[in-house]
Every structure is written in structure tokens, then in C-alpha cells.
Coordinates of C-alpha atoms and ligand atoms in Angstrom, one line a residue:
X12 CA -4.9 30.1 58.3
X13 CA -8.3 31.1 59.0
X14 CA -11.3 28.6 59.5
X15 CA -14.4 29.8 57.8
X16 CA -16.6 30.4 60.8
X17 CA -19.5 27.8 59.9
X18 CA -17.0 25.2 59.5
X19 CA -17.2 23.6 62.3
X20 CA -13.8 21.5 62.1
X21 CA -13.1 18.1 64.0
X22 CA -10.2 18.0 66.3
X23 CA -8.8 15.2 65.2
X24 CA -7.0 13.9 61.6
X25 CA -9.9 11.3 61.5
X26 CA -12.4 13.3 62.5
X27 CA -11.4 15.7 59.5
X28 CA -11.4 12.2 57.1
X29 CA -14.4 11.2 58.5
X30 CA -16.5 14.2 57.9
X31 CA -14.7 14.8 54.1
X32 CA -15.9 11.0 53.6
X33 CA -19.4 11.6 54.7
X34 CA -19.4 14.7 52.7
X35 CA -17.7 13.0 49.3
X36 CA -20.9 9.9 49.7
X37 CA -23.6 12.9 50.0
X38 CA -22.4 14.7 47.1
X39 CA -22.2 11.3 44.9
X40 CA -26.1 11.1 45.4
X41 CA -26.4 14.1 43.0
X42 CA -23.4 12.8 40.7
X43 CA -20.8 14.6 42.0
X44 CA -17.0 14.1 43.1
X45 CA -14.0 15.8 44.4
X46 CA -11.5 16.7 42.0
X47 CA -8.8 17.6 44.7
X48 CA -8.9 13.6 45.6
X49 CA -7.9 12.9 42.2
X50 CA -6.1 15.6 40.7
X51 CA -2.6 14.2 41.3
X52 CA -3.3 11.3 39.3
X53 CA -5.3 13.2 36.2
X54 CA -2.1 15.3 35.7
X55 CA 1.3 13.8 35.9
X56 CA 4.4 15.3 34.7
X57 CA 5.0 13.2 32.6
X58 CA 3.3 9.7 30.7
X59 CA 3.3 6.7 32.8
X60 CA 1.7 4.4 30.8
X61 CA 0.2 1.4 31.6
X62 CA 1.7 0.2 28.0
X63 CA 5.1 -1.9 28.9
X64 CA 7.8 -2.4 26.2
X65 CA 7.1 -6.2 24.7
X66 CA 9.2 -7.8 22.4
X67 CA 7.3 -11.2 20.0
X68 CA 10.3 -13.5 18.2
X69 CA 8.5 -14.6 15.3
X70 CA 10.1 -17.9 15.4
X71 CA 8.5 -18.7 18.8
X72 CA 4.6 -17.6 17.7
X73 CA 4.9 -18.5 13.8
X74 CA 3.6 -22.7 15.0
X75 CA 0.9 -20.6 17.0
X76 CA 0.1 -19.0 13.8
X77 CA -0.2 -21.9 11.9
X78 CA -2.1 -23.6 14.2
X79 CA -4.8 -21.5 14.0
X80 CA -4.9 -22.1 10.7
X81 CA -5.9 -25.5 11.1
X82 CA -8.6 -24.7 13.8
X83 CA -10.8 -22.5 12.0
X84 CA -11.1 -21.1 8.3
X85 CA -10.6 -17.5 7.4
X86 CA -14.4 -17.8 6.3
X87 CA -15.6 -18.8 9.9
X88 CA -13.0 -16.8 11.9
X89 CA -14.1 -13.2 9.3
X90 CA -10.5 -12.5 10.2
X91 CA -7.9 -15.1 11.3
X92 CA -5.6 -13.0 13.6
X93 CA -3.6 -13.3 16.9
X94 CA -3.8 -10.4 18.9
X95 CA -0.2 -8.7 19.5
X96 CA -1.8 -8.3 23.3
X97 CA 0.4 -5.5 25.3
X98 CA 1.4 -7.4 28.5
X99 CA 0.5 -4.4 30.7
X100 CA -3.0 -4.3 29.0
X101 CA -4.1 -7.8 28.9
X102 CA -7.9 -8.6 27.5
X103 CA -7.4 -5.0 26.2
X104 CA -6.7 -6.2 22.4
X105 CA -4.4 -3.0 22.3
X106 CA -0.3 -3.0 21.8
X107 CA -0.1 0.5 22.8
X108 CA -2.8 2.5 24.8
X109 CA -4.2 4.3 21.4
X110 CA -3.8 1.2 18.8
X111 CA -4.1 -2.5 18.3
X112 CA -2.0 -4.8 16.3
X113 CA -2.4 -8.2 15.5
X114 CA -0.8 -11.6 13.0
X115 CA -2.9 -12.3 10.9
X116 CA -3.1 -15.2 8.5
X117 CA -4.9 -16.3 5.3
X118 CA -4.3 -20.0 3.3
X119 CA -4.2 -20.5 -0.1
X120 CA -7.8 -20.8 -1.8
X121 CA -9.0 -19.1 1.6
X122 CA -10.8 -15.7 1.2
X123 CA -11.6 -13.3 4.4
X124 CA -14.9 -11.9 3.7
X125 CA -15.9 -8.7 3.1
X126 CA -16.3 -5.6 5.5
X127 CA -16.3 -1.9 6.5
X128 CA -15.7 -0.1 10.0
X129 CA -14.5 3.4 10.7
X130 CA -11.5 2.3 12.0
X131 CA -8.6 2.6 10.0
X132 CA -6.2 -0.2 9.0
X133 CA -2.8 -0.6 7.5
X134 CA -1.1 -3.5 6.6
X135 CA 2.7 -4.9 6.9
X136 CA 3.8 -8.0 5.3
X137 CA 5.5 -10.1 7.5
X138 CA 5.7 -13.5 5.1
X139 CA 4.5 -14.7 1.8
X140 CA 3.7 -12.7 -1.3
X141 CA 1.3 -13.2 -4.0
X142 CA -2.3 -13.0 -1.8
X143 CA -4.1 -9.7 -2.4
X144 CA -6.4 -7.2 -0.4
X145 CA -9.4 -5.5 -2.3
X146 CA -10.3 -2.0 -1.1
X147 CA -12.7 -0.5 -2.7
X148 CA -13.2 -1.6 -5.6
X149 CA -9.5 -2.3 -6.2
X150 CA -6.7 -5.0 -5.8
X151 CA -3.8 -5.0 -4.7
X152 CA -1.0 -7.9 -4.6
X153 CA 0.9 -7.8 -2.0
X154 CA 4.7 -8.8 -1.4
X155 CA 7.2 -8.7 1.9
X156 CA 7.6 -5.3 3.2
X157 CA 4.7 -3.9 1.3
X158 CA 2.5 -1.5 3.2
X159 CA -1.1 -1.7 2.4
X160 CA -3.8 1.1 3.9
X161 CA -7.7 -0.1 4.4
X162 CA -8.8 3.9 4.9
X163 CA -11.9 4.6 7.4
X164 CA -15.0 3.3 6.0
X165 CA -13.5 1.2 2.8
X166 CA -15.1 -2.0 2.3
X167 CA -11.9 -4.3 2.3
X168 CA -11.4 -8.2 1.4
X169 CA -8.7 -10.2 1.4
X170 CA -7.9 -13.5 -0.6
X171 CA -5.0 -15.9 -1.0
X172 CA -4.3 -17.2 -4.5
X173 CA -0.9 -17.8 -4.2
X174 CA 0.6 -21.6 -3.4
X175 CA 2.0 -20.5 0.4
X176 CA 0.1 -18.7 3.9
X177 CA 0.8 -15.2 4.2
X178 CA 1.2 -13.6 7.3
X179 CA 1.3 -9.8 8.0
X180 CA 0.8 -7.5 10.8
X181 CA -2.3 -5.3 11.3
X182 CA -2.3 -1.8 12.7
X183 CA -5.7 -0.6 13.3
X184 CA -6.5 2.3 15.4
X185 CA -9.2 0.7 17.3
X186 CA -8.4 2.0 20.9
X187 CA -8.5 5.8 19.6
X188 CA -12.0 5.1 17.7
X189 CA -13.1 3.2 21.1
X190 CA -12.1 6.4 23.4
X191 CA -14.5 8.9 20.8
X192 CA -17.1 6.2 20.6
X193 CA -17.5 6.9 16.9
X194 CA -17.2 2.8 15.8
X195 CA -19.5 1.5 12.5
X196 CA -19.1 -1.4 11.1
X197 CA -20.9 -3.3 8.8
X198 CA -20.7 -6.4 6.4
X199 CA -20.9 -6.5 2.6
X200 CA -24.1 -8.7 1.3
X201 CA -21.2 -10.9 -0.8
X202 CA -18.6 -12.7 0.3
X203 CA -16.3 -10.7 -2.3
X204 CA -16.6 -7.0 -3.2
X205 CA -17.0 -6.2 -6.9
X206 CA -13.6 -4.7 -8.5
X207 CA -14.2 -1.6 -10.1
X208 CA -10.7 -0.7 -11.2
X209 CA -7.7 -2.8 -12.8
X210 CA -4.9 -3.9 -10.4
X211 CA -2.4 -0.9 -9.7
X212 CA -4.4 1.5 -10.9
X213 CA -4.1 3.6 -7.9
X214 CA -0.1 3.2 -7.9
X215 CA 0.0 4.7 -11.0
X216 CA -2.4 7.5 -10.8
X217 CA -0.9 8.8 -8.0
X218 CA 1.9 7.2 -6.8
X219 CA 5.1 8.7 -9.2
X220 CA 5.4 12.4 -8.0
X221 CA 1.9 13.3 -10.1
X222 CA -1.6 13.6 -9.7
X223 CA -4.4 13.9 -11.9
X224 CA -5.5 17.1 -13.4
X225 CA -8.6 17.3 -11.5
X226 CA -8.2 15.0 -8.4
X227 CA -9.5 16.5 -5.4
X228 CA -8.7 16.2 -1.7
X229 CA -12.0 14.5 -0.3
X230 CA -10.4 12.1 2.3
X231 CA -7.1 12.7 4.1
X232 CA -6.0 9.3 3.8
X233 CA -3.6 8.7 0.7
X234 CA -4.9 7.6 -2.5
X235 CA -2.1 4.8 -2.8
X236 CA -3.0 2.1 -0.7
X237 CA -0.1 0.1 -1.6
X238 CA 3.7 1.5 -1.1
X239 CA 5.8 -1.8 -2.7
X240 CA 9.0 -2.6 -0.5
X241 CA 10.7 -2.4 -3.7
X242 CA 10.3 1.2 -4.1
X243 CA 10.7 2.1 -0.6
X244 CA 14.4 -0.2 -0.3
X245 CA 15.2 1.8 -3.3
X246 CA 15.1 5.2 -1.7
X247 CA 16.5 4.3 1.3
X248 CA 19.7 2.5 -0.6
X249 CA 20.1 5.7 -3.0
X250 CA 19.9 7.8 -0.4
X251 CA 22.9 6.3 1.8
X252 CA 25.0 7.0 -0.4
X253 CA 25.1 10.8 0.8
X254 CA 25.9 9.4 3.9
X255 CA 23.9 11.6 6.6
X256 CA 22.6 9.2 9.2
X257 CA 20.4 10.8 12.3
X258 CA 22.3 9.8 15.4
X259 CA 19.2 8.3 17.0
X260 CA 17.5 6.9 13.8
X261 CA 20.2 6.1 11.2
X262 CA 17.9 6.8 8.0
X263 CA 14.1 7.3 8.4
X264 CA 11.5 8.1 5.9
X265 CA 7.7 8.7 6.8
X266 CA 4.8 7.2 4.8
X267 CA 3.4 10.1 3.2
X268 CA 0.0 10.9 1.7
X269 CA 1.1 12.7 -2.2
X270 CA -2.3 14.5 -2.0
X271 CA -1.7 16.7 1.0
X272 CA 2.1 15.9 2.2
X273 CA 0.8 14.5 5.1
X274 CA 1.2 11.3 7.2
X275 CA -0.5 8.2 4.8
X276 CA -2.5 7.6 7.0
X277 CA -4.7 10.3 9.5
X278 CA -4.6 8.4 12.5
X279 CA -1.9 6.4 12.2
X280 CA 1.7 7.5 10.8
X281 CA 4.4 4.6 9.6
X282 CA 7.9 4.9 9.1
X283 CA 10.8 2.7 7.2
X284 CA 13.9 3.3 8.4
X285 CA 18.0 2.1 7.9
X286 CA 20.3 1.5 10.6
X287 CA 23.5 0.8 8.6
X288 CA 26.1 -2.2 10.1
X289 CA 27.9 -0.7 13.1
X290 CA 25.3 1.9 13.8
X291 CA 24.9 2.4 17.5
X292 CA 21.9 4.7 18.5
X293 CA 22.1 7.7 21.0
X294 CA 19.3 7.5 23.0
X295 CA 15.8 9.1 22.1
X296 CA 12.1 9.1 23.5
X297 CA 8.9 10.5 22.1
X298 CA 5.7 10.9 23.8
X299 CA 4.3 8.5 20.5
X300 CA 4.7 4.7 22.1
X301 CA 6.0 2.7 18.8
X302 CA 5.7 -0.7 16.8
X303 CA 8.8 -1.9 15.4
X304 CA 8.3 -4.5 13.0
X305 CA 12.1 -5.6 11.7
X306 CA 12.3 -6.0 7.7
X307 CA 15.9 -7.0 7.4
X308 CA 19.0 -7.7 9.4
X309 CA 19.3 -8.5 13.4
X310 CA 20.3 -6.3 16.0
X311 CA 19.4 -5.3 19.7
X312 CA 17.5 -2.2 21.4
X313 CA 18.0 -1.2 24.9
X314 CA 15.1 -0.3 26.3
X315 CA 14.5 2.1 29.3
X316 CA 17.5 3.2 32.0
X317 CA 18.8 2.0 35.3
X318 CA 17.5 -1.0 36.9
X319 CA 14.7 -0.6 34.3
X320 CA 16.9 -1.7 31.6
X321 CA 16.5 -4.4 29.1
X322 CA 17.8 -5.8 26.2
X323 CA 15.5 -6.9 23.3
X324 CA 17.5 -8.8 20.7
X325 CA 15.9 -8.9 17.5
X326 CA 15.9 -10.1 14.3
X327 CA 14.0 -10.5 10.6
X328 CA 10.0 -10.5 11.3
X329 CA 9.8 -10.2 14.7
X330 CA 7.8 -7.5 16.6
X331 CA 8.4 -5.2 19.1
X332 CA 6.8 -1.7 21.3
X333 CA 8.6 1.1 22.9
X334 CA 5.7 3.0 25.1
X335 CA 5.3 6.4 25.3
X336 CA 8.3 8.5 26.9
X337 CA 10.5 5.2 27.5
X338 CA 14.4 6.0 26.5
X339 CA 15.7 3.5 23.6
X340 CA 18.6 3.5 21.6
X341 CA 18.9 0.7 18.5
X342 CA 21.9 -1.5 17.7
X343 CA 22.9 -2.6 14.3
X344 CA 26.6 -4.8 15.3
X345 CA 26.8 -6.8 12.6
X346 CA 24.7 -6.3 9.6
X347 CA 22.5 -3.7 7.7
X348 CA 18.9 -3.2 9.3
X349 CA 15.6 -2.3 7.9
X350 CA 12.8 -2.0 10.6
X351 CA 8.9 -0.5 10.1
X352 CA 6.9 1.4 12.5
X353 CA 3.8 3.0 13.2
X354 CA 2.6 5.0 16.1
X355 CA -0.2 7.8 16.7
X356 CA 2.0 10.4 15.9
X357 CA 0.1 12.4 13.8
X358 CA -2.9 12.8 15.9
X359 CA -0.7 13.5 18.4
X360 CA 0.8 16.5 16.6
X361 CA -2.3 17.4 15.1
X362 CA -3.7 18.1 18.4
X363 CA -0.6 19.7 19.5
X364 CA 1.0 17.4 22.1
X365 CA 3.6 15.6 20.4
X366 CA 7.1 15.7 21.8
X367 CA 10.1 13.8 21.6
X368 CA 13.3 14.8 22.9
X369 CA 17.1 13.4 22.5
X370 CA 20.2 12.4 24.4
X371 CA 19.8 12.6 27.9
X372 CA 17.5 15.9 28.1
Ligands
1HN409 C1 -10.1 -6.1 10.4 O1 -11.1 -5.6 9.7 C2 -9.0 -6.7 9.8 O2 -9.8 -6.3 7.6 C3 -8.0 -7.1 10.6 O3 -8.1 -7.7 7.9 C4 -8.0 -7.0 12.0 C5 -9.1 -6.3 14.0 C6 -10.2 -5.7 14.6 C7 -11.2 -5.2 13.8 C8 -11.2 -5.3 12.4 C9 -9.0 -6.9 8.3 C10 -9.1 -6.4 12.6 C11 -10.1 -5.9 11.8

């Protein structure tokens, strides 16, 4: 190789470290750095991600939950929630690298106050039935499995009439708003939103295969912001009677937006899906790290390969994350399973980069 002639090159290794070193602090004076130093690390072949697979039994955190219901009102806390904290990301508030989730609970008589933010939320019922979300201008009561969207900039309270605490899960897409910097927020002047709209009116509208006349695409988050378990076990139990179950994922159905066809939600797309008793996965990874949350039935998921491996035995309401590009296969031994997810998939494939791939390849 030839040495440019004004180079004058040290004859030793250290000498050559020493004089790239002095050279990397003089070019930082002008807010500059060395891309070769880094490189490596900016593009890997493949996601290694700081996000580690984490599984939360529900009957180990539910006395945690309670608890903090007896520490501090919904009112005082604006939202009463414990973080679903990624052990690989602690003090991050994040379950995966690009979204946050969280248990949240409200008491009867208890109301969480009213707010908007750019961030998008969705809800999945974990416990209880009978307390409701408003969302612009509109309630909703919610039941078990329900899944309930706050879209981007919808100003959203909650309230507990019913006799017993509900719990669910919140997905929010908080990390991905944090990377753009694009976060608003702000509060409504009343504790409670005025309702504009009866209860289920959005369901109706546009929630049975037909739309209104006139209704135009303005947002692209769905218009229902309620899809009731009931209807969703319904599909999934008429459609197993044909009998074709995906060797990785038994029988899964995406959330989808009637307006446009696409995922319910734009930055966030959620899944129910049916592993029928006896169904044993093959193994599949996607480059979308997931949040299982498990509807109905017990089973297992081997997470990972080699001396990697692990087990996560699961059952009803408890939680759990496969990161990005980690190898899993689900396990349904000894009774029907329903589990719900959510993941960024859709931003992911919206941008192009979404891959998954199957078996051993
Ligand atoms: C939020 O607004 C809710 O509306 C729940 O219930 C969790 C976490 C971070 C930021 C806003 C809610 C949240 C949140």
C-alpha cells in the first residue's frame, strides 16, 4: 500500500493510536467525529436489541396492583399505572425499544382525569368489566378482552362505575413519539370531557362491514375505538371450523381499520390469535419485538435457541415480550389458547423494513 507522502506515519502501533487520538480530540473542537470508529456498531447484520424477552405472571404483580390502589387515587396519580419495565431497559418506561406498556388500574367511583398527547394508546382488558373510557366525545364500556384505541391527539377519560377494580394493559407508542420528538400533551379545563355522542355509536356506524355514505378518511386510525371480545371470539371460533391453522401461529387475525384496510391503529398494530389444544408451534421470528397478553387457556413458549433457551409458562392474564429477531415457538398441551399482541409492525412495514422469517432460515 502506498503512504500518502505528507503523512508522516509513526513506527509504531501506538504511535499510529496516539496520533489518530490526537487527531479524533482536534476534530471534536469543531463538532466532528470518525465514522470508521463507529461504523461496526451503527450497522449490524442483524438486531441485537437491548430489549430482553420478559415474562409478568399476573398472579405475582395483581397484590402490587392493588396496592397502589390504596396509596394514591386515580385523581392524584392522573393515571394509576405500573410500568411493564423491559429488564434490559430499566428507568426506560419502554417494554420493547419502540413502545411502552403498562397495568393500569381504576376503583369504583374513581375517575382518571381528562387528557390529550400525540401519542397513541390502545387498551386491553386484563380484569373487570363495566368501567368505561371516553374519547372524544364518546363512551365506551368496556369488558375482558375488549380492545379500546385512544387515537393521537383525542382527549380521553376514564371512569369506574361498576362495583369491582378493573385492570387492563396499556400500549402506547411513547418511545417512537420520543425518538421524532414530536410529544404534546395537554389537560382538559374539567375533570370530565363532555359526551357528544350516545354509547356505541361509533360501533355501529362503522363497525358491521358499512360505512356511512359520506364518511371520509381524515385520520388513519379506525373510527371504532372499541372491538368487543365477543365479536372477535366469534370469528376466531367460526372460523376453526375450516380447520387451516398457520404452523407458527395456529389462527391469527389483525385489528383492522374498516376505513382504509389498514392496521387499527398507525403506529401500533394488534393481533388476536387461537392456538387450538395440542398445537405445537414451529419456530418463527420477525424483526417486530411482541407483547403477548394471554386471553384464555395456559401454555408455554420457548424462547430463543441453544444455551439461550427459556421456557416461559403462561397462563390467563399474564404478560409477556419476544424482542426483535429472537426465535419462539408457542405451546398449547392441554387446552384451547387465546393470546393478544401488539408490536410496531406497521411502521415498520410502512417504512419498508419489516421482515420475519420461519423455521430455521
Ligand atoms: C395515558 O394517557 C394513559 O390515558 C395511560 O390511560 C398510560 C402512559 C404514559 C403517558 C400517558 C391513559 C399513559 C398515558
Amino acid at each position: 500500500m502506498t503512504q500518502h507522502p505528507n503523512i508522516d506515519r509513526p513506527k509504531t502501533d501506538d504511535g499510529v493510536m496516539q496520533q489518530r487520538k490526537a487527531y479524533y480530540d482536534k476534530i471534536g473542537t469543531r463538532k466532528l467525529a470518525p465514522l470508521w470508529e463507529v461504523l461496526h456498531g451503527l450497522v449490524i447484520p442483524q438486531p441485537k436489541s437491548a430489549c430482553q424477552p420478559a415474562l409478568w405472571h399476573y398472579a405475582d404483580i395483581r397484590d402490587d396492583i392493588m396496592e397502589a390502589g390504596r396509596l394514591i387515587t386515580a385523581k392524584e396519580a392522573e393515571r394509576r399505572v405500573l410500568i411493564l419495565e423491559n429488564p434490559g431497559m430499566p428507568g426506560q418506561s419502554r417494554i420493547t425499544t419502540s413502545l411502552y406498556a403498562g397495568l393500569q388500574l381504576i376503583l369504583p367511583g374513581e375517575v382518571a382525569p381528562s387528557h390529550r398527547h400525540t401519542q397513541s394508546a390502545l387498551r386491553f382488558i386484563v380484569e373487570g368489566g363495566g368501567a368505561y373510557t371516553a374519547v372524544d366525545g364518546e363512551k365506551t364500556i368496556m369488558q375482558e378482552g375488549d380492545f379500546v384505541i385512544t387515537p393521537s391527539w383525542t382527549w380521553h377519560d376514564h371512569g369506574n362505575d361498576s362495583d369491582r377494580p378493573m385492570v387492563w394493559m396499556d400500549g402506547l407508542d411513547i418511545p417512537l413519539v420520543q425518538a421524532l420528538d414530536c410529544s404534546f400533551s395537554e389537560k382538559y379545563p374539567e375533570e370530565s370531557q363532555p359526551l357528544s355522542r350516545p354509547t356505541g355509536d361509533s360501533l355501529a356506524r362503522y363497525g358491521s362491514g358499512l360505512l356511512p355514505i359520506d364518511h371520509e378518511v381524515r385520520v388513519p386510525t379506525s373510527p371504532v375505538f372499541n372491538y368487543p371480545y365477543s365479536r372477535t371470539r366469534e370469528a376466531l371460533d367460526t372460523m376453526r371450523r375450516r380447520d387451516t391453522w398457520d404452523p407458527c401461529h395456529g389462527l391469527k387475525l389483525q385489528y383492522v381499520n374498516p376505513a382504509n384496510g389498514e392496521s387499527a391503529m398507525p403506529t401500533i398494530g394488534t393481533y388476536m390469535q387461537l392456538l387450538p389444544k395440542g398445537f405445537a408451534g414451529e419456530s418463527y421470528r420477525s424483526s417486530d419485538a411482541t407483547v403477548f397478553s394471554v386471553v384464555e387457556g395456559k401454555g408455554y413458549t420457548l424462547v430463543g435457541e441453544g444455551s439461550d433457551a427459556q421456557r416461559f409458562d403462561w397462563g390467563k392474564r399474564d404478560t409477556f415480550v419476544i424482542p426483535s429477531w429472537v426465535p419462539h415457538r408457542h405451546h398449547a398441551p392441554d387446552e384451547d389458547v387465546v393470546l393478544f399482541s401488539f408490536s410496531d409492525r406497521p411502521v415498520q412495514k410502512k417504512l419498508g423494513l419489516w421482515r420475519e422469517s420461519r423455521g430455521n432460515r
